[in-house]
PDB file of C-alpha atoms and ligand atoms in Angstrom:
ATOM      1  CA  MET K   8     -86.866-145.266-124.084  1.00 73.00           C
ATOM      2  CA  HIS K   9     -89.495-144.965-121.383  1.00 71.00           C
ATOM      3  CA  GLY K  10     -91.323-141.687-121.035  1.00 70.00           C
ATOM      4  CA  VAL K  11     -94.280-140.584-118.944  1.00 73.00           C
ATOM      5  CA  THR K  12     -96.944-141.083-121.588  1.00 77.00           C
ATOM      6  CA  ARG K  13     -95.331-143.379-124.127  1.00 77.00           C
ATOM      7  CA  THR K  14     -92.486-145.756-124.749  1.00 81.00           C
ATOM      8  CA  VAL K  15     -90.342-145.103-127.782  1.00 81.00           C
ATOM      9  CA  VAL K  16     -88.668-148.015-129.533  1.00 80.00           C
ATOM     10  CA  GLY K  17     -85.786-146.962-131.730  1.00 77.00           C
ATOM     11  CA  ALA K  18     -85.120-149.191-134.716  1.00 74.00           C
ATOM     12  CA  VAL K  19     -81.671-148.749-136.176  1.00 71.00           C
ATOM     13  CA  GLY K  20     -80.014-150.460-139.088  1.00 69.00           C
ATOM     14  CA  ASP K  21     -80.717-150.405-142.783  1.00 68.00           C
ATOM     15  CA  GLU K  22     -83.169-147.678-143.571  1.00 66.00           C
ATOM     16  CA  LEU K  23     -86.664-148.828-144.448  1.00 65.00           C
ATOM     17  CA  THR K  24     -88.929-147.055-146.861  1.00 70.00           C
ATOM     18  CA  HIS K  25     -91.767-145.088-145.377  1.00 68.00           C
ATOM     19  CA  GLN K  26     -94.168-147.593-146.917  1.00 74.00           C
ATOM     20  CA  THR K  27     -92.540-150.487-145.042  1.00 77.00           C
ATOM     21  CA  LEU K  28     -92.810-148.491-141.817  1.00 74.00           C
ATOM     22  CA  GLU K  29     -96.509-147.819-142.405  1.00 77.00           C
ATOM     23  CA  ASN K  30     -97.063-151.543-142.920  1.00 82.00           C
ATOM     24  CA  LEU K  31     -95.434-152.146-139.570  1.00 75.00           C
ATOM     25  CA  VAL K  32     -97.903-149.883-137.774  1.00 78.00           C
ATOM     26  CA  ASN K  33    -100.813-151.511-139.501  1.00 84.00           C
ATOM     27  CA  GLN K  34     -99.664-154.913-138.305  1.00 87.00           C
ATOM     28  CA  PHE K  35     -99.705-153.887-134.634  1.00 85.00           C
ATOM     29  CA  PRO K  36    -102.506-151.346-134.298  1.00 83.00           C
ATOM     30  CA  GLN K  37    -102.936-151.894-130.538  1.00 84.00           C
ATOM     31  CA  ALA K  38     -99.282-151.645-129.687  1.00 83.00           C
ATOM     32  CA  VAL K  39     -97.830-149.092-132.075  1.00 84.00           C
ATOM     33  CA  GLU K  40     -99.243-145.583-132.001  1.00 83.00           C
ATOM     34  CA  SER K  41     -97.123-144.258-134.818  1.00 80.00           C
ATOM     35  CA  VAL K  42     -93.928-144.797-136.746  1.00 80.00           C
ATOM     36  CA  MET K  43     -91.726-141.810-137.351  1.00 79.00           C
ATOM     37  CA  PRO K  44     -88.661-141.769-139.574  1.00 79.00           C
ATOM     38  CA  ILE K  45     -85.961-139.516-138.120  1.00 82.00           C
ATOM     39  CA  GLN K  46     -84.207-137.382-140.671  1.00 82.00           C
ATOM     40  CA  LYS K  47     -81.231-136.359-138.526  1.00 87.00           C
ATOM     41  CA  ARG K  48     -77.961-138.256-138.786  1.00 89.00           C
ATOM     42  CA  PHE K  49     -78.125-138.797-135.034  1.00 92.00           C
ATOM     43  CA  LYS K  50     -81.331-140.640-134.302  1.00 91.00           C
ATOM     44  CA  LEU K  51     -81.612-142.269-130.885  1.00 94.00           C
ATOM     45  CA  VAL K  52     -80.017-139.276-129.120  1.00 97.00           C
ATOM     46  CA  SER K  53     -82.253-136.813-130.943  1.00 96.00           C
ATOM     47  CA  ARG K  54     -85.128-135.037-129.316  1.00 95.00           C
ATOM     48  CA  GLU K  55     -87.322-136.199-132.181  1.00 90.00           C
ATOM     49  CA  ALA K  56     -86.909-139.768-130.953  1.00 89.00           C
ATOM     50  CA  HIS K  57     -87.731-138.883-127.352  1.00 90.00           C
ATOM     51  CA  PRO K  58     -89.413-135.504-126.861  1.00 90.00           C
ATOM     52  CA  ALA K  59     -89.227-135.557-123.044  1.00 93.00           C
ATOM     53  CA  ASN K  60     -85.939-135.121-121.184  1.00 96.00           C
ATOM     54  CA  SER K  61     -84.448-138.474-120.334  1.00 95.00           C
ATOM     55  CA  THR K  62     -82.990-139.167-116.925  1.00 97.00           C
ATOM     56  CA  VAL K  63     -80.085-141.395-115.981  1.00 97.00           C
ATOM     57  CA  THR K  64     -80.489-143.322-112.742  1.00 97.00           C
ATOM     58  CA  LEU K  65     -77.435-144.741-111.000  1.00 97.00           C
ATOM     59  CA  ARG K  66     -78.294-148.282-109.997  1.00 88.00           C
ATOM     60  CA  ASP K  67     -78.479-148.940-106.230  1.00 86.00           C
ATOM     61  CA  ARG K  68     -77.497-145.327-105.510  1.00 89.00           C
ATOM     62  CA  GLY K  69     -80.826-143.528-105.800  1.00 91.00           C
ATOM     63  CA  ILE K  70     -79.139-140.786-107.827  1.00 97.00           C
ATOM     64  CA  VAL K  71     -80.916-139.378-110.863  1.00 98.00           C
ATOM     65  CA  VAL K  72     -79.065-137.182-113.362  1.00 98.00           C
ATOM     66  CA  GLY K  73     -81.319-135.019-115.518  1.00 98.00           C
ATOM     67  CA  GLY K  74     -84.073-134.678-112.919  1.00 97.00           C
ATOM     68  CA  ARG K  75     -84.892-131.749-110.652  1.00 97.00           C
ATOM     69  CA  LYS K  76     -81.720-132.135-108.668  1.00 98.00           C
ATOM     70  CA  ILE K  77     -78.492-130.828-110.180  1.00 98.00           C
ATOM     71  CA  GLN K  78     -75.904-133.515-109.452  1.00 98.00           C
ATOM     72  CA  ILE K  79     -72.461-132.397-108.393  1.00 98.00           C
ATOM     73  CA  MET K  80     -69.584-134.693-109.323  1.00 98.00           C
ATOM     74  CA  ALA K  81     -66.440-133.603-107.518  1.00 99.00           C
ATOM     75  CA  GLY K  82     -63.039-134.970-106.615  1.00 98.00           C
ATOM     76  CA  PRO K  83     -59.424-134.970-107.661  1.00 98.00           C
ATOM     77  CA  CYS K  84     -58.217-134.999-111.238  1.00 98.00           C
ATOM     78  CA  SER K  85     -56.197-138.126-110.381  1.00 98.00           C
ATOM     79  CA  VAL K  86     -56.480-140.608-107.543  1.00 98.00           C
ATOM     80  CA  GLU K  87     -53.083-140.190-105.864  1.00 98.00           C
ATOM     81  CA  SER K  88     -53.303-141.912-102.470  1.00 98.00           C
ATOM     82  CA  GLU K  89     -55.804-143.280 -99.989  1.00 98.00           C
ATOM     83  CA  ARG K  90     -55.393-140.249 -97.759  1.00 98.00           C
ATOM     84  CA  GLN K  91     -55.846-137.760-100.585  1.00 98.00           C
ATOM     85  CA  LEU K  92     -58.913-139.541-101.987  1.00 98.00           C
ATOM     86  CA  LEU K  93     -60.711-140.154 -98.700  1.00 98.00           C
ATOM     87  CA  ALA K  94     -60.089-136.642 -97.398  1.00 98.00           C
ATOM     88  CA  THR K  95     -61.488-135.217-100.641  1.00 98.00           C
ATOM     89  CA  ALA K  96     -64.428-137.636-100.676  1.00 98.00           C
ATOM     90  CA  GLU K  97     -65.485-136.751 -97.113  1.00 98.00           C
ATOM     91  CA  ALA K  98     -65.192-133.033 -97.819  1.00 98.00           C
ATOM     92  CA  VAL K  99     -67.104-132.995-101.103  1.00 98.00           C
ATOM     93  CA  LYS K 100     -69.820-135.166 -99.570  1.00 98.00           C
ATOM     94  CA  ALA K 101     -70.178-132.813 -96.604  1.00 98.00           C
ATOM     95  CA  ALA K 102     -70.510-129.893 -99.032  1.00 98.00           C
ATOM     96  CA  GLY K 103     -73.314-131.636-100.964  1.00 98.00           C
ATOM     97  CA  ALA K 104     -71.695-133.552-103.830  1.00 98.00           C
ATOM     98  CA  THR K 105     -73.299-136.920-104.609  1.00 98.00           C
ATOM     99  CA  ILE K 106     -70.735-138.366-107.005  1.00 98.00           C
ATOM    100  CA  LEU K 107     -66.972-138.692-106.478  1.00 98.00           C
ATOM    101  CA  ARG K 108     -64.737-138.164-109.510  1.00 98.00           C
ATOM    102  CA  GLY K 109     -61.149-139.370-109.782  1.00 98.00           C
ATOM    103  CA  GLY K 110     -58.987-140.696-112.587  1.00 98.00           C
ATOM    104  CA  ALA K 111     -57.208-144.017-112.061  1.00 98.00           C
ATOM    105  CA  PHE K 112     -56.119-144.303-115.706  1.00 98.00           C
ATOM    106  CA  LYS K 113     -55.008-140.852-116.878  1.00 98.00           C
ATOM    107  CA  PRO K 114     -54.735-139.733-120.519  1.00 97.00           C
ATOM    108  CA  ARG K 115     -51.656-137.501-120.226  1.00 97.00           C
ATOM    109  CA  THR K 116     -50.308-135.454-123.103  1.00 95.00           C
ATOM    110  CA  SER K 117     -46.745-136.494-122.273  1.00 97.00           C
ATOM    111  CA  PRO K 118     -45.740-140.103-121.553  1.00 97.00           C
ATOM    112  CA  TYR K 119     -43.397-138.761-118.839  1.00 98.00           C
ATOM    113  CA  GLU K 120     -46.232-137.287-116.769  1.00 98.00           C
ATOM    114  CA  PHE K 121     -48.101-139.140-114.009  1.00 98.00           C
ATOM    115  CA  GLN K 122     -50.197-141.823-115.705  1.00 98.00           C
ATOM    116  CA  GLY K 123     -52.457-142.636-112.752  1.00 98.00           C
ATOM    117  CA  LEU K 124     -52.419-145.451-110.195  1.00 98.00           C
ATOM    118  CA  GLY K 125     -54.312-147.816-112.516  1.00 98.00           C
ATOM    119  CA  VAL K 126     -55.934-150.793-110.806  1.00 98.00           C
ATOM    120  CA  ARG K 127     -54.721-149.586-107.397  1.00 98.00           C
ATOM    121  CA  GLY K 128     -56.597-146.333-108.064  1.00 98.00           C
ATOM    122  CA  LEU K 129     -59.773-148.255-108.893  1.00 98.00           C
ATOM    123  CA  LYS K 130     -59.472-150.133-105.585  1.00 98.00           C
ATOM    124  CA  LEU K 131     -59.168-146.836-103.708  1.00 98.00           C
ATOM    125  CA  LEU K 132     -62.252-145.521-105.503  1.00 98.00           C
ATOM    126  CA  ALA K 133     -64.150-148.674-104.489  1.00 98.00           C
ATOM    127  CA  LYS K 134     -63.052-148.105-100.910  1.00 98.00           C
ATOM    128  CA  ALA K 135     -64.172-144.461-100.967  1.00 98.00           C
ATOM    129  CA  ARG K 136     -67.501-145.555-102.410  1.00 98.00           C
ATOM    130  CA  LYS K 137     -67.983-148.039 -99.593  1.00 97.00           C
ATOM    131  CA  GLU K 138     -66.942-145.663 -96.836  1.00 98.00           C
ATOM    132  CA  THR K 139     -68.833-142.563 -97.975  1.00 98.00           C
ATOM    133  CA  GLY K 140     -71.756-143.923-100.021  1.00 97.00           C
ATOM    134  CA  LEU K 141     -70.807-141.551-102.842  1.00 98.00           C
ATOM    135  CA  ALA K 142     -71.250-142.857-106.381  1.00 98.00           C
ATOM    136  CA  ILE K 143     -68.101-143.039-108.514  1.00 98.00           C
ATOM    137  CA  ILE K 144     -67.238-141.610-111.929  1.00 98.00           C
ATOM    138  CA  THR K 145     -63.889-142.588-113.442  1.00 98.00           C
ATOM    139  CA  GLU K 146     -62.365-142.615-116.899  1.00 98.00           C
ATOM    140  CA  LEU K 147     -62.061-145.638-119.175  1.00 98.00           C
ATOM    141  CA  LEU K 148     -58.978-145.399-121.398  1.00 98.00           C
ATOM    142  CA  SER K 149     -58.774-148.810-122.990  1.00 98.00           C
ATOM    143  CA  GLU K 150     -61.219-151.461-124.164  1.00 98.00           C
ATOM    144  CA  ASP K 151     -59.087-153.975-122.233  1.00 98.00           C
ATOM    145  CA  HIS K 152     -60.149-152.368-118.957  1.00 98.00           C
ATOM    146  CA  ALA K 153     -63.878-152.098-119.705  1.00 98.00           C
ATOM    147  CA  ASP K 154     -64.948-154.839-117.287  1.00 97.00           C
ATOM    148  CA  LEU K 155     -62.598-153.685-114.550  1.00 98.00           C
ATOM    149  CA  VAL K 156     -63.651-150.037-114.738  1.00 98.00           C
ATOM    150  CA  GLY K 157     -67.303-151.012-115.265  1.00 98.00           C
ATOM    151  CA  GLU K 158     -67.256-152.970-111.999  1.00 97.00           C
ATOM    152  CA  CYS K 159     -65.948-150.049-109.963  1.00 96.00           C
ATOM    153  CA  ALA K 160     -67.710-147.106-111.639  1.00 98.00           C
ATOM    154  CA  ASP K 161     -71.295-145.950-111.325  1.00 98.00           C
ATOM    155  CA  ILE K 162     -70.630-143.763-114.378  1.00 98.00           C
ATOM    156  CA  ILE K 163     -67.921-144.447-116.964  1.00 98.00           C
ATOM    157  CA  GLN K 164     -66.196-141.299-118.208  1.00 98.00           C
ATOM    158  CA  ILE K 165     -65.007-141.188-121.807  1.00 98.00           C
ATOM    159  CA  GLY K 166     -62.390-138.480-121.984  1.00 98.00           C
ATOM    160  CA  ALA K 167     -62.098-135.702-124.535  1.00 98.00           C
ATOM    161  CA  ARG K 168     -59.165-137.390-126.262  1.00 98.00           C
ATOM    162  CA  ASN K 169     -61.212-140.544-126.815  1.00 98.00           C
ATOM    163  CA  ALA K 170     -64.539-138.942-127.665  1.00 98.00           C
ATOM    164  CA  GLN K 171     -64.438-140.414-131.178  1.00 98.00           C
ATOM    165  CA  ASN K 172     -62.789-143.701-130.270  1.00 98.00           C
ATOM    166  CA  PHE K 173     -65.868-145.582-131.368  1.00 98.00           C
ATOM    167  CA  GLN K 174     -64.744-149.055-130.318  1.00 98.00           C
ATOM    168  CA  LEU K 175     -64.058-147.692-126.836  1.00 98.00           C
ATOM    169  CA  LEU K 176     -67.504-146.081-126.762  1.00 98.00           C
ATOM    170  CA  ILE K 177     -69.105-149.389-127.695  1.00 98.00           C
ATOM    171  CA  ALA K 178     -67.066-151.234-125.044  1.00 98.00           C
ATOM    172  CA  ALA K 179     -68.110-148.664-122.420  1.00 98.00           C
ATOM    173  CA  ALA K 180     -71.757-148.923-123.450  1.00 98.00           C
ATOM    174  CA  ARG K 181     -71.669-152.708-123.250  1.00 98.00           C
ATOM    175  CA  THR K 182     -70.696-152.656-119.577  1.00 98.00           C
ATOM    176  CA  GLY K 183     -74.275-151.512-118.961  1.00 97.00           C
ATOM    177  CA  LYS K 184     -73.094-148.610-116.805  1.00 98.00           C
ATOM    178  CA  PRO K 185     -74.089-145.018-117.646  1.00 98.00           C
ATOM    179  CA  VAL K 186     -71.567-143.304-119.917  1.00 98.00           C
ATOM    180  CA  LEU K 187     -70.467-139.669-119.610  1.00 99.00           C
ATOM    181  CA  LEU K 188     -69.135-138.547-122.970  1.00 99.00           C
ATOM    182  CA  LYS K 189     -66.833-135.536-122.963  1.00 98.00           C
ATOM    183  CA  ARG K 190     -66.731-133.318-126.004  1.00 98.00           C
ATOM    184  CA  GLY K 191     -63.465-133.692-127.918  1.00 98.00           C
ATOM    185  CA  PRO K 192     -61.232-130.580-128.017  1.00 98.00           C
ATOM    186  CA  SER K 193     -61.909-130.087-131.744  1.00 97.00           C
ATOM    187  CA  MET K 194     -65.280-131.699-132.073  1.00 98.00           C
ATOM    188  CA  ARG K 195     -68.276-130.133-133.735  1.00 98.00           C
ATOM    189  CA  ILE K 196     -71.597-130.535-131.931  1.00 98.00           C
ATOM    190  CA  GLU K 197     -73.005-132.829-134.607  1.00 98.00           C
ATOM    191  CA  GLU K 198     -69.944-135.091-134.325  1.00 98.00           C
ATOM    192  CA  TRP K 199     -70.407-135.185-130.556  1.00 98.00           C
ATOM    193  CA  LEU K 200     -74.086-136.122-130.926  1.00 98.00           C
ATOM    194  CA  LEU K 201     -73.107-138.841-133.406  1.00 98.00           C
ATOM    195  CA  ALA K 202     -70.489-140.182-130.971  1.00 98.00           C
ATOM    196  CA  GLY K 203     -73.272-140.345-128.365  1.00 98.00           C
ATOM    197  CA  GLU K 204     -75.317-142.286-130.887  1.00 97.00           C
ATOM    198  CA  TYR K 205     -72.727-145.096-130.625  1.00 98.00           C
ATOM    199  CA  VAL K 206     -73.661-145.518-126.951  1.00 98.00           C
ATOM    200  CA  LEU K 207     -77.411-145.537-127.441  1.00 96.00           C
ATOM    201  CA  SER K 208     -77.211-147.786-130.479  1.00 94.00           C
ATOM    202  CA  SER K 209     -75.171-150.262-128.394  1.00 95.00           C
ATOM    203  CA  ASP K 210     -78.271-150.888-126.251  1.00 94.00           C
ATOM    204  CA  ASN K 211     -77.275-148.490-123.494  1.00 96.00           C
ATOM    205  CA  PRO K 212     -79.823-145.691-123.005  1.00 95.00           C
ATOM    206  CA  ASN K 213     -77.869-144.030-120.169  1.00 97.00           C
ATOM    207  CA  LEU K 214     -75.800-141.306-121.785  1.00 98.00           C
ATOM    208  CA  LEU K 215     -74.626-137.973-120.381  1.00 98.00           C
ATOM    209  CA  PHE K 216     -73.000-135.344-122.562  1.00 99.00           C
ATOM    210  CA  CYS K 217     -70.207-133.344-120.912  1.00 99.00           C
ATOM    211  CA  GLU K 218     -68.864-130.048-122.264  1.00 99.00           C
ATOM    212  CA  ARG K 219     -65.249-129.442-121.148  1.00 98.00           C
ATOM    213  CA  GLY K 220     -64.075-126.735-123.475  1.00 98.00           C
ATOM    214  CA  ILE K 221     -62.717-126.744-126.993  1.00 98.00           C
ATOM    215  CA  ARG K 222     -59.484-125.536-128.535  1.00 98.00           C
ATOM    216  CA  THR K 223     -59.735-122.032-129.978  1.00 98.00           C
ATOM    217  CA  VAL K 224     -57.328-119.143-130.688  1.00 98.00           C
ATOM    218  CA  GLU K 225     -57.505-118.177-126.989  1.00 98.00           C
ATOM    219  CA  THR K 226     -54.595-119.102-124.720  1.00 97.00           C
ATOM    220  CA  TYR K 227     -55.585-117.145-121.584  1.00 97.00           C
ATOM    221  CA  THR K 228     -57.710-120.134-120.619  1.00 98.00           C
ATOM    222  CA  ARG K 229     -56.690-123.767-121.148  1.00 98.00           C
ATOM    223  CA  ASN K 230     -59.759-124.345-123.310  1.00 98.00           C
ATOM    224  CA  THR K 231     -62.752-122.246-124.305  1.00 98.00           C
ATOM    225  CA  LEU K 232     -65.695-123.540-122.297  1.00 98.00           C
ATOM    226  CA  ASP K 233     -68.629-123.482-124.693  1.00 98.00           C
ATOM    227  CA  LEU K 234     -71.704-122.895-122.551  1.00 98.00           C
ATOM    228  CA  SER K 235     -73.815-122.466-125.679  1.00 98.00           C
ATOM    229  CA  THR K 236     -73.786-126.269-125.827  1.00 98.00           C
ATOM    230  CA  ILE K 237     -76.293-126.307-122.946  1.00 98.00           C
ATOM    231  CA  PRO K 238     -79.251-124.866-124.878  1.00 98.00           C
ATOM    232  CA  ILE K 239     -78.056-126.566-128.071  1.00 98.00           C
ATOM    233  CA  ILE K 240     -77.866-130.057-126.553  1.00 98.00           C
ATOM    234  CA  LYS K 241     -81.219-129.412-124.831  1.00 98.00           C
ATOM    235  CA  LYS K 242     -82.739-128.531-128.196  1.00 98.00           C
ATOM    236  CA  GLU K 243     -81.223-131.359-130.206  1.00 98.00           C
ATOM    237  CA  SER K 244     -81.193-134.167-127.638  1.00 98.00           C
ATOM    238  CA  HIS K 245     -83.119-135.569-124.689  1.00 97.00           C
ATOM    239  CA  CYS K 246     -79.925-136.640-122.898  1.00 98.00           C
ATOM    240  CA  PRO K 247     -78.697-134.729-119.829  1.00 98.00           C
ATOM    241  CA  ILE K 248     -75.746-132.357-120.084  1.00 98.00           C
ATOM    242  CA  VAL K 249     -72.972-131.911-117.539  1.00 99.00           C
ATOM    243  CA  ILE K 250     -70.462-129.041-117.518  1.00 99.00           C
ATOM    244  CA  ASP K 251     -66.792-129.462-116.554  1.00 98.00           C
ATOM    245  CA  PRO K 252     -65.479-125.954-115.837  1.00 98.00           C
ATOM    246  CA  SER K 253     -62.170-127.322-114.495  1.00 98.00           C
ATOM    247  CA  GLN K 254     -60.802-128.682-117.798  1.00 98.00           C
ATOM    248  CA  GLY K 255     -62.914-125.958-119.428  1.00 98.00           C
ATOM    249  CA  CYS K 256     -60.905-123.042-118.024  1.00 97.00           C
ATOM    250  CA  GLY K 257     -57.786-124.613-116.537  1.00 98.00           C
ATOM    251  CA  ARG K 258     -57.829-121.972-113.775  1.00 98.00           C
ATOM    252  CA  ALA K 259     -59.326-122.523-110.341  1.00 98.00           C
ATOM    253  CA  GLU K 260     -60.350-118.866-109.965  1.00 98.00           C
ATOM    254  CA  LEU K 261     -62.737-119.102-112.945  1.00 98.00           C
ATOM    255  CA  VAL K 262     -64.557-122.235-111.813  1.00 98.00           C
ATOM    256  CA  MET K 263     -67.106-120.475-109.570  1.00 98.00           C
ATOM    257  CA  ALA K 264     -68.342-118.057-112.246  1.00 98.00           C
ATOM    258  CA  MET K 265     -68.581-120.766-114.901  1.00 98.00           C
ATOM    259  CA  CYS K 266     -70.562-123.003-112.518  1.00 98.00           C
ATOM    260  CA  LYS K 267     -73.021-120.184-111.828  1.00 98.00           C
ATOM    261  CA  GLY K 268     -73.427-119.600-115.553  1.00 98.00           C
ATOM    262  CA  ALA K 269     -73.849-123.309-116.277  1.00 98.00           C
ATOM    263  CA  VAL K 270     -76.542-123.682-113.611  1.00 98.00           C
ATOM    264  CA  ALA K 271     -78.380-120.590-114.864  1.00 98.00           C
ATOM    265  CA  MET K 272     -78.298-121.972-118.417  1.00 98.00           C
ATOM    266  CA  GLY K 273     -79.816-125.331-117.478  1.00 98.00           C
ATOM    267  CA  ALA K 274     -76.936-127.750-116.903  1.00 98.00           C
ATOM    268  CA  ASP K 275     -78.006-131.018-115.263  1.00 98.00           C
ATOM    269  CA  GLY K 276     -74.725-131.596-113.473  1.00 98.00           C
ATOM    270  CA  LEU K 277     -71.267-130.180-112.805  1.00 99.00           C
ATOM    271  CA  LEU K 278     -67.971-132.065-112.868  1.00 99.00           C
ATOM    272  CA  ILE K 279     -65.489-130.213-110.675  1.00 99.00           C
ATOM    273  CA  GLU K 280     -61.889-130.990-109.756  1.00 98.00           C
ATOM    274  CA  VAL K 281     -61.135-130.727-106.031  1.00 98.00           C
ATOM    275  CA  HIS K 282     -57.869-131.553-104.238  1.00 98.00           C
ATOM    276  CA  PRO K 283     -56.819-131.137-100.594  1.00 98.00           C
ATOM    277  CA  ASN K 284     -53.609-129.439-101.727  1.00 98.00           C
ATOM    278  CA  PRO K 285     -53.811-128.364-105.390  1.00 98.00           C
ATOM    279  CA  ALA K 286     -50.261-126.976-105.385  1.00 98.00           C
ATOM    280  CA  GLU K 287     -48.958-130.515-104.906  1.00 98.00           C
ATOM    281  CA  ALA K 288     -51.377-132.303-107.228  1.00 98.00           C
ATOM    282  CA  LEU K 289     -49.825-134.842-109.610  1.00 98.00           C
ATOM    283  CA  SER K 290     -52.021-133.553-112.461  1.00 98.00           C
ATOM    284  CA  ASP K 291     -54.007-130.394-113.255  1.00 97.00           C
ATOM    285  CA  GLY K 292     -52.935-128.492-110.123  1.00 97.00           C
ATOM    286  CA  ALA K 293     -53.810-125.025-111.466  1.00 98.00           C
ATOM    287  CA  GLN K 294     -57.477-125.836-112.010  1.00 98.00           C
ATOM    288  CA  GLN K 295     -58.325-127.819-108.876  1.00 98.00           C
ATOM    289  CA  LEU K 296     -60.231-126.169-106.026  1.00 98.00           C
ATOM    290  CA  ASN K 297     -59.104-126.749-102.461  1.00 98.00           C
ATOM    291  CA  LEU K 298     -61.619-128.169 -99.997  1.00 98.00           C
ATOM    292  CA  GLU K 299     -62.603-124.788 -98.513  1.00 98.00           C
ATOM    293  CA  ASP K 300     -63.126-123.150-101.898  1.00 98.00           C
ATOM    294  CA  PHE K 301     -65.282-126.076-102.990  1.00 98.00           C
ATOM    295  CA  ALA K 302     -67.486-125.711 -99.906  1.00 98.00           C
ATOM    296  CA  ARG K 303     -67.774-121.978-100.631  1.00 98.00           C
ATOM    297  CA  LEU K 304     -68.686-122.695-104.249  1.00 98.00           C
ATOM    298  CA  MET K 305     -71.457-125.061-103.151  1.00 98.00           C
ATOM    299  CA  SER K 306     -72.973-122.507-100.824  1.00 98.00           C
ATOM    300  CA  GLU K 307     -72.700-119.660-103.355  1.00 98.00           C
ATOM    301  CA  LEU K 308     -74.380-121.815-105.994  1.00 98.00           C
ATOM    302  CA  LYS K 309     -77.521-122.313-103.922  1.00 98.00           C
ATOM    303  CA  PRO K 310     -79.419-119.161-104.983  1.00 98.00           C
ATOM    304  CA  PHE K 311     -78.558-119.851-108.641  1.00 98.00           C
ATOM    305  CA  ILE K 312     -79.929-123.378-108.335  1.00 98.00           C
ATOM    306  CA  ALA K 313     -83.083-122.105-106.622  1.00 98.00           C
ATOM    307  CA  ALA K 314     -83.528-119.395-109.271  1.00 98.00           C
ATOM    308  CA  VAL K 315     -83.877-122.033-112.018  1.00 98.00           C
ATOM    309  CA  GLY K 316     -86.338-124.025-109.909  1.00 98.00           C
ATOM    310  CA  ARG K 317     -83.987-126.894-109.195  1.00 98.00           C
ATOM    311  CA  GLU K 318     -82.483-128.520-106.146  1.00 97.00           C
TER     312      GLU K 318
HETATM  313  C1  LIG Q  18     -60.231-135.217-116.557  1.00 83.77           C
HETATM  314  O1  LIG Q  18     -61.468-135.201-116.311  1.00 83.77           O
HETATM  315  O2  LIG Q  18     -59.365-135.172-115.677  1.00 83.77           O
HETATM  316  C2  LIG Q  18     -59.818-135.234-117.973  1.00 83.77           C
HETATM  317  C3  LIG Q  18     -58.667-135.777-118.353  1.00 83.77           C
HETATM  318  O3  LIG Q  18     -60.718-134.641-118.779  1.00 83.77           O
HETATM  319  P1  LIG Q  18     -60.715-134.401-120.384  1.00 83.77           P
HETATM  320  O4  LIG Q  18     -60.836-135.747-120.990  1.00 83.77           O
HETATM  321  O5  LIG Q  18     -61.935-133.538-120.551  1.00 83.77           O
HETATM  322  O6  LIG Q  18     -59.442-133.680-120.723  1.00 83.77           O
HETATM  323 MN1  LIG Q  19     -58.018-133.232-115.003  1.00 83.77          MN
END
């Protein structure tokens, strides 16, 4: 992990005794400043391992997540058609988003609900990427599709339902693309950090945590969006954190307020569902913003972004 003043090398595997570690430093006095055993169960994702914030750079896109600029990832829940995707892509780009979201493989609760366009959806995302220059984030559902999704995506999304599917996490990490790891609906923060550890320990340093709400007693909202994860992840980890208020609330009218709160609390990015005609969406219609409301959200967010000294 490269920082401004030092490079941290994380050694994982069988634990060594402190004495063995000391011997290691003594062998390479010019190269190794110090050796530090990390007591936490999560090691490479921990702030102890890497005191500075880490940033995730999207290759060939010039987009940095975790830097001064708050990155907005926006687009439909599901890729439905060329027209729907391109209209959304143009609109979110014009409003200031840098990354286009859209599910090609959808993890639906019922097998009778729209499952996504699959490979055809990936091709449409590739087309939108080429035509607009937006980077792409899309979900990986199966290890079998890792190469396919890895080719098309600038960021691979691991969905809430798969947040502890460790073989899938390893397969995503091995594509070499940045991985956005959603928090599972019933996951504790330590479990989430440990799931992230699977990515970093698979030789992929480019991990984003994404809070999308957890299941609680509340039914007014689809999930309970836990914004306390922002300061907690910032304290425990160096990895950037993204907030998804769309799955988080399940209601379009709450998205604006949750985005303002997330920005004020230090989120590094927002993942927002946007659809040209939410009433006719094939998935998650109630929580998707229409194009006008998204543009309004982006302009209303500006003073909040400026207030925290970000762009
Ligand atoms: C989504 O982003 O559309 C999605 C399915 O998210 P989650 O995995 O958080 O439910
Ligand atoms: Mn969705």
